[in-house]
Structure formats: C-alpha cells, structure tokens
Short mmCIF file of C-alpha atoms in Angstrom, two decimals:
data_model
loop_
_atom_site.label_atom_id
_atom_site.label_comp_id
_atom_site.label_asym_id
_atom_site.label_seq_id
_atom_site.Cartn_x
_atom_site.Cartn_y
_atom_site.Cartn_z
CA MET T 1 -68.23 -48.96 -69.54
CA CYS T 2 -69.88 -46.05 -70.06
CA ILE T 3 -68.84 -42.68 -68.41
CA THR T 4 -72.03 -40.40 -67.67
CA GLU T 5 -70.70 -37.67 -66.15
CA LEU T 6 -67.49 -35.58 -65.72
CA GLY T 7 -66.30 -33.29 -62.85
CA HIS T 8 -65.87 -35.73 -59.80
CA PHE T 9 -62.02 -34.82 -59.89
CA PRO T 10 -59.87 -31.80 -60.89
CA LEU T 11 -58.52 -31.59 -64.27
CA PRO T 12 -55.03 -31.35 -64.26
CA VAL T 13 -53.19 -28.52 -66.43
CA GLU T 14 -49.52 -28.47 -67.11
CA VAL T 15 -48.38 -25.10 -67.48
CA VAL T 16 -44.88 -23.52 -68.54
CA SER T 17 -43.75 -20.97 -65.78
CA TYR T 18 -43.98 -17.83 -68.03
CA GLY T 19 -47.74 -18.25 -68.82
CA GLU T 20 -49.00 -19.49 -65.64
CA GLN T 21 -50.15 -16.16 -64.20
CA GLN T 22 -51.62 -15.24 -67.53
CA LEU T 23 -53.43 -18.76 -67.78
CA CYS T 24 -54.68 -18.53 -64.07
CA ARG T 25 -56.56 -15.44 -64.74
CA LEU T 26 -57.79 -16.74 -67.89
CA PHE T 27 -59.21 -19.65 -66.00
CA LYS T 28 -60.66 -17.45 -63.44
CA LYS T 29 -62.32 -15.54 -65.85
CA HIS T 30 -64.18 -18.58 -67.10
CA ASN T 31 -64.99 -19.88 -63.64
CA LEU T 32 -62.78 -23.21 -64.07
CA ASN T 33 -61.50 -22.48 -60.36
CA PRO T 34 -57.87 -23.16 -61.04
CA ILE T 35 -55.49 -24.27 -57.88
CA LEU T 36 -51.75 -24.43 -58.28
CA ARG T 37 -50.88 -27.98 -57.14
CA LEU T 38 -48.56 -28.16 -54.13
CA ASP T 39 -46.28 -30.79 -52.97
CA GLU T 40 -46.18 -31.72 -49.30
CA ASP T 41 -43.85 -28.97 -48.21
CA GLY T 42 -46.36 -26.30 -49.56
CA ARG T 43 -44.08 -25.73 -52.52
CA PRO T 44 -45.38 -25.73 -56.44
CA LEU T 45 -45.41 -29.22 -57.31
CA THR T 46 -42.88 -29.24 -60.76
CA THR T 47 -43.34 -31.90 -63.44
CA ASP T 48 -40.52 -33.93 -65.15
CA ASN T 49 -40.30 -31.06 -67.70
CA GLY T 50 -39.77 -28.50 -64.92
CA ASN T 51 -43.61 -27.09 -65.38
CA ASN T 52 -46.33 -26.55 -62.73
CA ILE T 53 -49.66 -28.31 -62.52
CA ILE T 54 -52.89 -26.04 -62.04
CA ASP T 55 -55.98 -28.20 -61.26
CA LEU T 56 -59.24 -27.11 -62.67
CA HIS T 57 -62.16 -27.78 -60.24
CA LEU T 58 -65.14 -27.89 -62.88
CA ASP T 59 -68.69 -28.13 -62.36
CA THR T 60 -70.26 -31.41 -63.33
CA ILE T 61 -70.35 -32.10 -67.13
CA PRO T 62 -73.59 -34.58 -67.85
CA PHE T 63 -73.30 -36.87 -70.79
CA PRO T 64 -69.58 -36.01 -71.87
CA GLU T 65 -69.97 -38.11 -74.83
CA GLU T 66 -71.97 -35.67 -76.49
CA LEU T 67 -69.15 -33.70 -76.35
CA ALA T 68 -67.22 -35.58 -78.59
CA THR T 69 -69.94 -35.17 -81.66
#
C-alpha cells in the first residue's frame, strides 16, 4: 500500500518537561499548530517516561515518499 498524503492525523511528539515551553514556541513559530495532549480529566497526559505529548497539527503533505529521497 502506497501512502499518497500525510497530515490526516496529528503527529505526536514526546517532550521532556524542561523543554516543553521552548519547543511550543518554536512549533508555533513554524506554524505547526502544537496542542498539549490532555487526559480525560483535562490534565497533561504523561508518558511512561514522565514526559508530555504535544500533538502537531500539520497541513497536508502530498507525496510524502519524495521527502525520503
């Protein structure tokens, strides 16, 4: 199966807490639309490593296989 387009789902990025705010600013600067993933109680979702997840809501990327070249 060949994937012809990326961007239908958020791209999860696991971030350590001390760099989270700086990364969010950088993601916003590059129009990556970062959203901190929350649990069902509205608190930041924490991974097994104790880090948070920022979901990047990217625009559609057509022909992603060309990025691999």
